[in-house]
Short mmCIF file of C-alpha atoms and ligand atoms in Angstrom, two decimals:
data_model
loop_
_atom_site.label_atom_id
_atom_site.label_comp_id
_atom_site.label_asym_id
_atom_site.label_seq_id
_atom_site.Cartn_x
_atom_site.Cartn_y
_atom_site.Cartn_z
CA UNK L 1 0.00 0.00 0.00
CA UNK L 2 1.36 3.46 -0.78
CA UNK L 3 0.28 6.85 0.19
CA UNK L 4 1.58 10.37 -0.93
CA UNK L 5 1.30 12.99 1.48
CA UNK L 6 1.19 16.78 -0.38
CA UNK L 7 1.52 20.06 1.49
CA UNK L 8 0.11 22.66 -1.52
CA UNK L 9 -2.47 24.44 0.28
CA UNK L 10 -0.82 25.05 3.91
CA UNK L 11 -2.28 27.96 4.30
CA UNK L 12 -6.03 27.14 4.50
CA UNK L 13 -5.10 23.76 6.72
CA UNK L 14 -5.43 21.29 3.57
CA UNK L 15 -3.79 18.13 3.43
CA UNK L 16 -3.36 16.58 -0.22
CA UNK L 17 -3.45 12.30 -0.14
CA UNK L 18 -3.18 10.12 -2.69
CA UNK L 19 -3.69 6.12 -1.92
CA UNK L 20 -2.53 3.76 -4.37
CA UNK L 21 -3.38 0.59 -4.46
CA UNK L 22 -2.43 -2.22 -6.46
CA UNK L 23 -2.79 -5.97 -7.05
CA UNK L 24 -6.45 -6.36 -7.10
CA UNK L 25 -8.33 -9.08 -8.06
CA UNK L 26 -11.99 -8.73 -6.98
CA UNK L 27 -15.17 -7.15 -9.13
CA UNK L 28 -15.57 -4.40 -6.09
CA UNK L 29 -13.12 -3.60 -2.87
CA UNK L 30 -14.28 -1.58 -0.10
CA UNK L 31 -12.14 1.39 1.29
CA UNK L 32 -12.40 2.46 5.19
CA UNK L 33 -11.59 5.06 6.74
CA UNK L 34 -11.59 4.70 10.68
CA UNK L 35 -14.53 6.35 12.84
CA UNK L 36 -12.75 6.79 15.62
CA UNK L 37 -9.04 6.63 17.27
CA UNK L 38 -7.80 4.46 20.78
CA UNK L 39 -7.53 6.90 23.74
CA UNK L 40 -9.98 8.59 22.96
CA UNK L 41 -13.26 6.27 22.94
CA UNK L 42 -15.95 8.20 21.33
CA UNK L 43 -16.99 8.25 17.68
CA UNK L 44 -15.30 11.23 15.90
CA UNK L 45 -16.22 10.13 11.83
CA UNK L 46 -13.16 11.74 10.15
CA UNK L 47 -14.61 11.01 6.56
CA UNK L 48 -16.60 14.63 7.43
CA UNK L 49 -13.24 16.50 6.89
CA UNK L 50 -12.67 14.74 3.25
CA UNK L 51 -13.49 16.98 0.11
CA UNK L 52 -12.45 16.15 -3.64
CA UNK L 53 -12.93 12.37 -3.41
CA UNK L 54 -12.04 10.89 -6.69
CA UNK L 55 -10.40 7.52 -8.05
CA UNK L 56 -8.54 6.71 -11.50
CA UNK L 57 -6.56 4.08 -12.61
CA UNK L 58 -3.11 4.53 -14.50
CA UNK L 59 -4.62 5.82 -17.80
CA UNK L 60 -6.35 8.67 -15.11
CA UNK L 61 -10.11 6.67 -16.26
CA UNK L 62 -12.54 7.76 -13.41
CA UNK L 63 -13.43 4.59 -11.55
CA UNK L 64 -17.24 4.71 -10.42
CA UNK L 65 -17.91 3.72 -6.79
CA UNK L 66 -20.26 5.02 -4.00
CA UNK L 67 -20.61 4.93 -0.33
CA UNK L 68 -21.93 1.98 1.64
CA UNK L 69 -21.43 3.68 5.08
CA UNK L 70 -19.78 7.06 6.33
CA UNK L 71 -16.84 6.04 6.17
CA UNK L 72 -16.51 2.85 3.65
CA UNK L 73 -16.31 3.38 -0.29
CA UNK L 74 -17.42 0.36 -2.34
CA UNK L 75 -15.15 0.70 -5.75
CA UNK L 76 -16.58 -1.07 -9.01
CA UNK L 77 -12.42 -2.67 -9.73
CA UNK L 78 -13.56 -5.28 -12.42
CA UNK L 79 -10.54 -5.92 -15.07
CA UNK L 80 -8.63 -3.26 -12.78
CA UNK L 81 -5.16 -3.84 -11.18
CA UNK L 82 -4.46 -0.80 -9.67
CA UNK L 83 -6.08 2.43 -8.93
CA UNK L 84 -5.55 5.87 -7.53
CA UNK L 85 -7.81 7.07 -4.60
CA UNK L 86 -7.11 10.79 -4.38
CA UNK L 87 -9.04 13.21 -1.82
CA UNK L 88 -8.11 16.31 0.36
CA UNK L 89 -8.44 16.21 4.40
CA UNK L 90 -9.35 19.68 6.58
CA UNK L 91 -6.23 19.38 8.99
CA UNK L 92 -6.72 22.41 11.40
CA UNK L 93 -7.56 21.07 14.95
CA UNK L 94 -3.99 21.01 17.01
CA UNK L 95 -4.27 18.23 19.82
CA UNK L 96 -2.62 15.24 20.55
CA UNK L 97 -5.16 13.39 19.02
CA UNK L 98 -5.85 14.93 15.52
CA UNK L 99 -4.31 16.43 12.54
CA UNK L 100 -3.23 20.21 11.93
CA UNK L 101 -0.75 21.99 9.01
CA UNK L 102 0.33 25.03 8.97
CA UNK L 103 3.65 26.93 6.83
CA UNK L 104 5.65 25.47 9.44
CA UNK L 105 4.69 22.25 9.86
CA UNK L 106 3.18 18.70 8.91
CA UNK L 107 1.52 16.94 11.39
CA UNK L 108 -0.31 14.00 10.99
CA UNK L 109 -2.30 11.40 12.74
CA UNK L 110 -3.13 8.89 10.06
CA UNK L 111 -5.86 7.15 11.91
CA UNK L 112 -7.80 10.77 11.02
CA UNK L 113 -7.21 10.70 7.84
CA UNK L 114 -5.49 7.22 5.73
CA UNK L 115 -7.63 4.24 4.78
CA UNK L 116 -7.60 0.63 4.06
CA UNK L 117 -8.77 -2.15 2.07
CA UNK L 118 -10.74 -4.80 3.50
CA UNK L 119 -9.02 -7.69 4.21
CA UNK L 120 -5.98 -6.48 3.04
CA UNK L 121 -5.52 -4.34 6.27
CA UNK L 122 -2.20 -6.83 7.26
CA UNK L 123 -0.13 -5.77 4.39
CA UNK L 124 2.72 -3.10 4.75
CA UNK L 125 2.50 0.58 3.87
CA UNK L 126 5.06 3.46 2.54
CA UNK L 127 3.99 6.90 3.36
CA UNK L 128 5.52 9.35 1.04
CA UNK L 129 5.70 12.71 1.94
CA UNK L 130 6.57 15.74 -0.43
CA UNK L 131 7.94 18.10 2.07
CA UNK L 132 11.16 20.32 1.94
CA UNK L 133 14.06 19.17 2.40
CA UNK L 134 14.86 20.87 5.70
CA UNK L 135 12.18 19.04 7.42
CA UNK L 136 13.20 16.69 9.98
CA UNK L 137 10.43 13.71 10.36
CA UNK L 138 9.18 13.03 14.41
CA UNK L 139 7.60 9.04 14.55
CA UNK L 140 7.78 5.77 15.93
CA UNK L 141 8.20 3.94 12.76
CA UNK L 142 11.07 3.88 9.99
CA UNK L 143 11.45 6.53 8.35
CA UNK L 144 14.04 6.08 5.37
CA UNK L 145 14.61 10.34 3.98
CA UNK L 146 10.58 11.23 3.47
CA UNK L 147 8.98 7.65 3.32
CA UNK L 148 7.66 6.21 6.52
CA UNK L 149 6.97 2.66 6.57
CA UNK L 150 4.59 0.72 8.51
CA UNK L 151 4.23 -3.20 8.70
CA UNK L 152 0.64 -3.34 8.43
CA UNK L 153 -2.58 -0.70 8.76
CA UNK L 154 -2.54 -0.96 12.57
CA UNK L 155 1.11 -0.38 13.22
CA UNK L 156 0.15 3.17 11.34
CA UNK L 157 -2.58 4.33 12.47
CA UNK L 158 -1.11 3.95 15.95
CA UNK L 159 1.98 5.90 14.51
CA UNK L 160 1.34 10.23 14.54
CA UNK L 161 4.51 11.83 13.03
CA UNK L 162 5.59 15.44 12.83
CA UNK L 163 7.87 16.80 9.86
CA UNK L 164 8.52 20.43 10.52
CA UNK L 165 12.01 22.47 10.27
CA UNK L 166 12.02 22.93 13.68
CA UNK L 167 11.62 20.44 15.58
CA UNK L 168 14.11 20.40 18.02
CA UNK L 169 15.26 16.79 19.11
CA UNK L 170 17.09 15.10 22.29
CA UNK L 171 17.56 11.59 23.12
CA UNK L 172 18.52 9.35 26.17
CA UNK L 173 19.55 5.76 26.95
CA UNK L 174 17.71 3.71 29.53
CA UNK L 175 18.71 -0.34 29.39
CA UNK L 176 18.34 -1.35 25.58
CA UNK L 177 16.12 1.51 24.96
CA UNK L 178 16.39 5.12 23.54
CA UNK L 179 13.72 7.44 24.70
CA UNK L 180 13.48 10.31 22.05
CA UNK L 181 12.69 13.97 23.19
CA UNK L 182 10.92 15.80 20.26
CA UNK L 183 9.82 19.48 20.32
CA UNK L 184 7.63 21.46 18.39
CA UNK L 185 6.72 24.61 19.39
CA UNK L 186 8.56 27.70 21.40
CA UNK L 187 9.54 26.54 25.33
CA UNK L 188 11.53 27.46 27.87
CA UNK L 189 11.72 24.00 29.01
CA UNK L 190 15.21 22.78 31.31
CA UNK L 191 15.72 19.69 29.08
CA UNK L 192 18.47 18.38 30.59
CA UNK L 193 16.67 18.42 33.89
CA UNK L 194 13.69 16.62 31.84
CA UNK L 195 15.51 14.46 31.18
CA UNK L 196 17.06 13.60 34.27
CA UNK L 197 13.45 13.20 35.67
CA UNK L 198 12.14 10.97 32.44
CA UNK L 199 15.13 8.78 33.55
CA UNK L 200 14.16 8.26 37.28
CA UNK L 201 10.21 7.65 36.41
CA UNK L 202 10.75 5.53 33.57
CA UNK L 203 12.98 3.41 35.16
CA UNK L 204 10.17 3.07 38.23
CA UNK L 205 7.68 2.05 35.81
CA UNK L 206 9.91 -0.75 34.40
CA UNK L 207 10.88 -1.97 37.83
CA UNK L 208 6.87 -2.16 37.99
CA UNK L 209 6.36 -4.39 34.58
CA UNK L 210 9.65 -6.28 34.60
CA UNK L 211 10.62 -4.89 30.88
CA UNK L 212 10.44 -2.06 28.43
CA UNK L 213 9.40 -4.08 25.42
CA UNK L 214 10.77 -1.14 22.70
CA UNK L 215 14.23 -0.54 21.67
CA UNK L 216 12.44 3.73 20.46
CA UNK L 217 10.28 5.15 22.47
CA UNK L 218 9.52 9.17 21.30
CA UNK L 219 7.74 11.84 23.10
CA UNK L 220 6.59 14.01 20.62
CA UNK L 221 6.07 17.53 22.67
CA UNK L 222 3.48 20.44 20.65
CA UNK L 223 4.65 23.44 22.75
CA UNK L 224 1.47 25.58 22.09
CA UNK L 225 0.80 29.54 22.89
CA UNK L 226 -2.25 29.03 24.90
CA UNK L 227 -3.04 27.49 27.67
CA UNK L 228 -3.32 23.26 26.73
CA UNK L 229 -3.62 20.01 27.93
CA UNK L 230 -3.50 17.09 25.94
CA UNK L 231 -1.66 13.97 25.52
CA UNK L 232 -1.98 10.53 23.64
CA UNK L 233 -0.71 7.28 24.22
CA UNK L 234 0.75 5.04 21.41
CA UNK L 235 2.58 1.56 21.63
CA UNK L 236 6.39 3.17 21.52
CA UNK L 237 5.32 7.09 21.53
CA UNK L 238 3.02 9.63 22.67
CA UNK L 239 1.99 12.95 21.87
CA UNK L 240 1.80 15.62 24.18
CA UNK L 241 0.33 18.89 23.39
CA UNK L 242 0.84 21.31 26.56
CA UNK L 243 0.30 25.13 26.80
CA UNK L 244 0.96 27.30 30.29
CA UNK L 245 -1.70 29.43 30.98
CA UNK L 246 -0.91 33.26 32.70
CA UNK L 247 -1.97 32.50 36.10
CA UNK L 248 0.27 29.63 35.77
CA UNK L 249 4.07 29.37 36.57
CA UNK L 250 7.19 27.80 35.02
CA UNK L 251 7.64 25.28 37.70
CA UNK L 252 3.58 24.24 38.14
CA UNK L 253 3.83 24.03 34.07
CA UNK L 254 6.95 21.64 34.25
CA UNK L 255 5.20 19.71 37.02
CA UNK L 256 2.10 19.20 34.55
CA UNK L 257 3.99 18.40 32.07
CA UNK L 258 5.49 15.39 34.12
CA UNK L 259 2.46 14.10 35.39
CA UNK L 260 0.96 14.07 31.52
CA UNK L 261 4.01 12.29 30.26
CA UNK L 262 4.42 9.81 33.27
CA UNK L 263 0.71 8.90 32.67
CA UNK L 264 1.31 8.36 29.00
CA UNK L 265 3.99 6.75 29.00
CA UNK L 266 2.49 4.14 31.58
CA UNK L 267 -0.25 3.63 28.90
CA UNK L 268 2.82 1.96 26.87
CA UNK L 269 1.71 -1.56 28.94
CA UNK L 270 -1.89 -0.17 30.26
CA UNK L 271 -3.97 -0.38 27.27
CA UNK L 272 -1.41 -0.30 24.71
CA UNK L 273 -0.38 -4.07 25.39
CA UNK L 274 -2.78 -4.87 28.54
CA UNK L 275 -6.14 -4.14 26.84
CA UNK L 276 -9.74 -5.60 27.13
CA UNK L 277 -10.93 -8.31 25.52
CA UNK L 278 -13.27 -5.69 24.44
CA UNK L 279 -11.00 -4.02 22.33
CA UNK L 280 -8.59 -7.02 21.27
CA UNK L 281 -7.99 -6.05 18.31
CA UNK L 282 -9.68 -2.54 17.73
CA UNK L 283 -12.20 -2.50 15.66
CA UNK L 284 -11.96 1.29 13.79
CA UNK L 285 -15.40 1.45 12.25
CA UNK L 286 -17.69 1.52 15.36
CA UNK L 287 -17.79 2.01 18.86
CA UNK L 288 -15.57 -0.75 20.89
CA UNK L 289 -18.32 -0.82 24.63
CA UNK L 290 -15.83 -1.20 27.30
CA UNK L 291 -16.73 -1.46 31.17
CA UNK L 292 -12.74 -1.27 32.15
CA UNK L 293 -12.53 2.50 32.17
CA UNK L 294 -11.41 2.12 35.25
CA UNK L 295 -8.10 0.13 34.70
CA UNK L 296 -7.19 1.43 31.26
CA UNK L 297 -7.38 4.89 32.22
CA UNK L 298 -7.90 4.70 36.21
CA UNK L 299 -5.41 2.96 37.06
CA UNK L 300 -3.17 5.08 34.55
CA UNK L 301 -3.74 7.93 36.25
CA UNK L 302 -3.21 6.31 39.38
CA UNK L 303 0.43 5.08 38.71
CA UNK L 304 1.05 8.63 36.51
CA UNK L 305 1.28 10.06 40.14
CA UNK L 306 2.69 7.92 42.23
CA UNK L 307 5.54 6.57 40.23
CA UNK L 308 6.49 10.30 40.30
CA UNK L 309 6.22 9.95 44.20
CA UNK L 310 8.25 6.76 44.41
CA UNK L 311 11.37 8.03 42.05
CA UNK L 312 11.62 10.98 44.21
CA UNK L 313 10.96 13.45 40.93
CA UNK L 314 7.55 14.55 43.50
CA UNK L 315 7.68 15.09 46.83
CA UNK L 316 4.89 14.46 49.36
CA UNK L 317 3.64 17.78 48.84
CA UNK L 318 3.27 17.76 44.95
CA UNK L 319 1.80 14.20 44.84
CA UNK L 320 -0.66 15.38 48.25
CA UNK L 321 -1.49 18.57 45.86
CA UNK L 322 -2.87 16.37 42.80
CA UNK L 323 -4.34 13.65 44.38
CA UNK L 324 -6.72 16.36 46.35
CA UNK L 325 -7.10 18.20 43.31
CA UNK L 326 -8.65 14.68 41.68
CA UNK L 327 -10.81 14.10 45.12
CA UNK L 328 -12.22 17.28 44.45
CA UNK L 329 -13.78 16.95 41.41
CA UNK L 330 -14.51 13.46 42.80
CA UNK L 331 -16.47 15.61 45.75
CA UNK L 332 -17.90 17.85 43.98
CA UNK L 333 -19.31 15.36 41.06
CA UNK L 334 -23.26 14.81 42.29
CA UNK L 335 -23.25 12.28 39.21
CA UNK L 336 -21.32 9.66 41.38
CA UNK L 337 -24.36 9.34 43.47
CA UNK L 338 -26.41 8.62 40.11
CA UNK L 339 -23.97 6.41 37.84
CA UNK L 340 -20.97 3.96 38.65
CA UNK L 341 -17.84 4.10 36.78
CA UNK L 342 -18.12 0.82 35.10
CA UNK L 343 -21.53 2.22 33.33
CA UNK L 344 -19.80 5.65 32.90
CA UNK L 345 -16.77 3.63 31.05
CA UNK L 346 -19.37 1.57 28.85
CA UNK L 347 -21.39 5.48 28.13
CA UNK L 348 -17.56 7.40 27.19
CA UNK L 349 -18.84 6.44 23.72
CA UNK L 350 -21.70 9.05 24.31
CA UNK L 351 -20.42 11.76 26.36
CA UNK L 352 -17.69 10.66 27.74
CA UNK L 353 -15.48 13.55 27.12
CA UNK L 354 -18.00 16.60 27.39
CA UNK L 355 -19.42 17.93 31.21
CA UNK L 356 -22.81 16.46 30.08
CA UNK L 357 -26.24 16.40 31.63
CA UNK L 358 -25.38 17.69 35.42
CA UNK L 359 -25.06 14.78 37.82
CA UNK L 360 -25.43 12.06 35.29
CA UNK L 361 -22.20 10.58 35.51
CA UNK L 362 -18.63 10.13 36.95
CA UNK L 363 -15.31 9.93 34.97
CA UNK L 364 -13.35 6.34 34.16
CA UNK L 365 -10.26 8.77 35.23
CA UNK L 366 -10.79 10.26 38.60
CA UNK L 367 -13.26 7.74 39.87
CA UNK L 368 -10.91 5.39 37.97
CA UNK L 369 -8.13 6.38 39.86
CA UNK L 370 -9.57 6.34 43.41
CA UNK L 371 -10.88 2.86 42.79
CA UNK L 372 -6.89 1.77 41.81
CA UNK L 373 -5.50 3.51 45.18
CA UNK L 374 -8.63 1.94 47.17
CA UNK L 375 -7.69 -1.97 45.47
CA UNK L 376 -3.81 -0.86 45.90
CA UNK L 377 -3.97 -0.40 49.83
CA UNK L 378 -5.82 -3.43 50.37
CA UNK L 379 -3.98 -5.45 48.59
CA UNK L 380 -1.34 -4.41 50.70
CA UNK L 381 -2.56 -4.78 53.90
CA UNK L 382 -4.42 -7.90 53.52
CA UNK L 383 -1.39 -9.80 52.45
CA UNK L 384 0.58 -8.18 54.86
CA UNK L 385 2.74 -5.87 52.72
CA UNK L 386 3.63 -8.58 50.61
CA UNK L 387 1.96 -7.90 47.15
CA UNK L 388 0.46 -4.76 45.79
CA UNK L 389 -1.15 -3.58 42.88
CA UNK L 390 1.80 -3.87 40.93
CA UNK L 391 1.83 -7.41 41.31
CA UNK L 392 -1.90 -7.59 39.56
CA UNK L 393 -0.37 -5.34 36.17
CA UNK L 394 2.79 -7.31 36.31
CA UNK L 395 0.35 -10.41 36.11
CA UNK L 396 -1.83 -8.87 33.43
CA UNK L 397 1.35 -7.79 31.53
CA UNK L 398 2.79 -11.39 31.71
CA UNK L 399 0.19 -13.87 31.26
CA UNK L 400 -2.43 -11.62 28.79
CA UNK L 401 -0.59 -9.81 26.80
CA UNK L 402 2.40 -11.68 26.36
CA UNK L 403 0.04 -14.47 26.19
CA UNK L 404 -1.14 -13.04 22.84
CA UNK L 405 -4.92 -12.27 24.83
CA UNK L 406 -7.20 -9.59 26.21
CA UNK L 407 -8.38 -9.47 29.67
CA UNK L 408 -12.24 -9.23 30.89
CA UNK L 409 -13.29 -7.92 34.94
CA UNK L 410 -13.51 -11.24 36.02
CA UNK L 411 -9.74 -11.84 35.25
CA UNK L 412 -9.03 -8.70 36.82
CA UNK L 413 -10.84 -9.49 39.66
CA UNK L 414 -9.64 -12.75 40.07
CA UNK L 415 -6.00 -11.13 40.18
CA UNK L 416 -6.86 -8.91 42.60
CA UNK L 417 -8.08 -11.79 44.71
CA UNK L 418 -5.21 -13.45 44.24
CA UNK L 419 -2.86 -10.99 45.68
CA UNK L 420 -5.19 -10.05 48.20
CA UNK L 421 -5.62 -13.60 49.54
CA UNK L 422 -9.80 -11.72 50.14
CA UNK L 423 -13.04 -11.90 48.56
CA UNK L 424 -13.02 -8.43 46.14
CA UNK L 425 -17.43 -8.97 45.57
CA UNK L 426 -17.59 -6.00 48.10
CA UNK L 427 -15.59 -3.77 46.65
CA UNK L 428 -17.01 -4.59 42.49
CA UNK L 429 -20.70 -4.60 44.38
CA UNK L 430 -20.04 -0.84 46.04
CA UNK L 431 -17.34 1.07 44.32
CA UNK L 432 -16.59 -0.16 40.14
CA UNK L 433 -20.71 -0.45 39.94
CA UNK L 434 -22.22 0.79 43.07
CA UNK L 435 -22.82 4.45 43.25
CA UNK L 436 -21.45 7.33 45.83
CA UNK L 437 -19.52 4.89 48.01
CA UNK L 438 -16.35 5.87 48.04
CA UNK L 439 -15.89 8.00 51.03
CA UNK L 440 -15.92 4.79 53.58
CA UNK L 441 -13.10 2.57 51.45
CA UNK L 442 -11.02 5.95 51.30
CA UNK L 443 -11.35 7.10 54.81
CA UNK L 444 -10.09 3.44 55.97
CA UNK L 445 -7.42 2.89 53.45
CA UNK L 446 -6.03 6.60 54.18
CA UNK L 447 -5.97 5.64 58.31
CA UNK L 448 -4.28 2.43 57.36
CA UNK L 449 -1.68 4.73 55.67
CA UNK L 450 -1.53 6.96 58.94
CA UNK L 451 -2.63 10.20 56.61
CA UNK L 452 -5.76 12.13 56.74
CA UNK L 453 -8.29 12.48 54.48
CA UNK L 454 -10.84 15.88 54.57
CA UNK L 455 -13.73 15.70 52.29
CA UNK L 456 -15.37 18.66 52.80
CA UNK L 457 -12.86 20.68 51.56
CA UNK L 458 -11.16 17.87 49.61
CA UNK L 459 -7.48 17.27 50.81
CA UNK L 460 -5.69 14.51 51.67
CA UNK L 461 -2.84 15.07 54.82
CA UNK L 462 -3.71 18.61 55.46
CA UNK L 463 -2.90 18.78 59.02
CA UNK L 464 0.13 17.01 58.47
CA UNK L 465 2.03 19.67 57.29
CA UNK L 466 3.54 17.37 54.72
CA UNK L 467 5.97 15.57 56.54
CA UNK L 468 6.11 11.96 55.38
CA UNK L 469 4.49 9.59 58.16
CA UNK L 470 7.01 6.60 59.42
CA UNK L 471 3.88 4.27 58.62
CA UNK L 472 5.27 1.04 57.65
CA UNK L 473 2.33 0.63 55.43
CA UNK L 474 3.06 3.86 53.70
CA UNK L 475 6.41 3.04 53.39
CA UNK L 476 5.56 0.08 51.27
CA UNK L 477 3.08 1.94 49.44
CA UNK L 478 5.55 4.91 48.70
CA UNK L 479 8.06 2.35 48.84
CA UNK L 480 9.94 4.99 50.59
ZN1 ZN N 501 -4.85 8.17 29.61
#
């Protein structure tokens, strides 16, 4: 499969692709274009930015076809070997997730906008891009001067890239891996003290999984003039699109954008290998239900945290400062008294990333994240400090997905159980599909920690003054 990527219209945020494809053999093939794109579990029908559809074959003969969905071409390919599907794509929304050009840059997520044949969606693709020459090219895959190639349909759209002649790039060594630093966009970032900190978190999270199972991994940074938050997870990159806002600092905006990368780059084994059976393999042209919001992205943003806790790159005080800031909106969320966060994972599809009817629902992130530290402690104490949550992801990690397989809540469950040596019916019944009971788990698990928790004006270990209790169960938790 080839694509050529064309940059002639910058300026008003067009994107010029044309998809060859060749070796067919059928009366009629049918063309897809995804509907939606992983980490971000919503419909989001990307065929609405295509204009100038056409296809040819080599003597430029217009091929008929017509649409059989909103997304999926049916071509009439009878007697024809190749063909030429040409079309423009609207690229002007800069996030992590989506596509955006500009005179200064390329950047592409191909799930938004490249296609595939049906049943041909295992064979390899080149990417040609006509850019300038000064461009330098940001991506997980190989990129050989301005091709990009990609072993099958799923390997690319999984794999954003940047080409731009100023990206600004910096790399470092951990074990058999080189973590790229990619930067697009004006900063005043310390990178060498980045760096430094990438080193010490991403060698906690391996310590946590037993391996890092890339030999690249590339954050690509969009360094944006207004104030942003974005990032997206991919198997050996992310992309993070930050901008500080005027009430915020230099240091709170460096903080951010640690937490944001620690969180994404956890996703590297939480969702991007350990994924529901739901969702193993992704199916791009409708929605993929999932109950699990709560470990794909809970327990994410769980670990995001407190990895940055446990390699010292956080003290007490920062990780006490975001945690509250997450009970908060936990608090202050009446929709956790209406909706559970298994049925508000299952309903992201429908509003999952909007504020949405007041009091409706609760979010597969911050509800997510207290059910992870609720499971963690007790897993702790009731096997006496000897396992923890880590144990259950370094179990999911080892026997699903290097086992080829997806997991479903009873696995998880069961793991849980396992390490816990206790019944977990309770804790499914009340807190991943009860609603609104929270407040007792936390308010025990925080004591067993020897912290305090204040929900009515949501912080956790204000009368402490910060100082790091001598708990033993803390300590193991911290593992400080
Ligand atoms: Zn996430």
């Amino acid at each position: 499969m080839h694509y050529k990527v064309s940059i002639s219209n910058p300026t008003e945020h067009f994107i010029q692709l044309t998809f060859t494809i060749d070796s067919i053999h059928q009366d009629y093939i049918h063309i897809q274009l995804p509907a939606w794109r992983p980490g971000r579990y919503e419909l989001q029908n990307y065929a609405k930015n295509i204009r100038c559809f056409e296809i040819t074959d080599d003597k430029k003969n217009q091929i008929a076809f017509k649409k059989i969905t909103k997304d999926c071409w049916e071509v009439e390919t009878k007697n024809i070997n190749k063909i030429f599907i040409s079309y423009e794509y609207y690229a002007n929304q800069y996030d992590a997730g989506a596509s955006y050009i500009d005179e200064s840059q390329l950047y592409i997520n191909p799930i938004n906008c490249m296609m595939y044949v049906v049943g041909r969606e295992d064979e390899n693709y080149d990417i040609e891009l006509a850019i300038p020459d000064e461009y330098k090219i940001a991506c997980q895959l190989q990129v050989t001067e301005k091709t990009i190639h990609a072993k099958n349909f799923d390997e690319l759209a999984d794999s954003p890239f940047i080409a731009s002649a100023s990206l600004q790039h910096s790399s470092i060594k951990i074990q058999h891996t080189t973590i790229h630093f990619w930067f697009q966009g004006n900063h005043q970032l310390d990178i060498e003290r980045l760096k430094n900190d990438t080193k010490l978190y991403t060698q906690k999270q391996i310590e946590l999984f037993g391996d890092l199972p890339c030999s690249d991994y590339h954050f690509l940074y969009h360094i944006l003039d207004k104030p942003f938050r974005h990032g997206v997870e991919h198997a050996d990159s992310t992309v993070i699109a930050m901008g500080k806002s005027i009430e915020q600092n230099e240091e709170d905006f460096y903080n951010d954008l640690l937490a944001i990368s620690s969180h994404e780059l956890f996703h590297l084994w939480n969702i991007k290998r350990i994924r529901p059976v739901d969702m193993f393999p992704y199916d791009f042209t409708k929605e993929n239900y999932s109950t699990l919001g709560y470990v794909y992205e809970g327990i994410t943003t769980y670990y995001g945290d407190l990895i940055l806790l446990r390699s010292g790159v956080w003290s007490w005080e920062k990780y006490c400062k975001s945690f509250s800031s997450d009970l908060k909106r936990h608090v202050e969320n009446p929709g956790r008294f209406n909706y559970s966060v298994a049925e508000s994972s299952f309903d992201t599809w429908l509003d999952g990333y909007v504020p949405g009817v007041i009091g409706r629902k609760t979010s597969i992130y911050m509800e997510g994240m207290l059910a992870a530290f609720i499971a963690d402690i007790m897993i702790i104490k009731y096997s006496d400090k000897k396992y923890s949550l880590d144990n259950v992801m370094r179990d999911l990690y080892a026997h699903f997905y290097k086992h080829g397989k997806g997991y479903t809540e009873s696995d998880y469950k069961s793991l849980l159980e396992k390490y816990s040596g206790i019944p977990f019916d309770n804790y499914f019944k009340e807190i991943i599909w009860g609603k609104g009971n929270f407040e007792k788990y936390l308010k025990d698990v925080v004591d067993c920690l020897g912290c305090e928790i204040d929900f009515t004006e949501p912080l956790l270990n204000r009368n402490n003054n910060y100082t790091i209790t001598q708990n033993e169960l803390f300590k193991c938790w911290a593992r400080i």
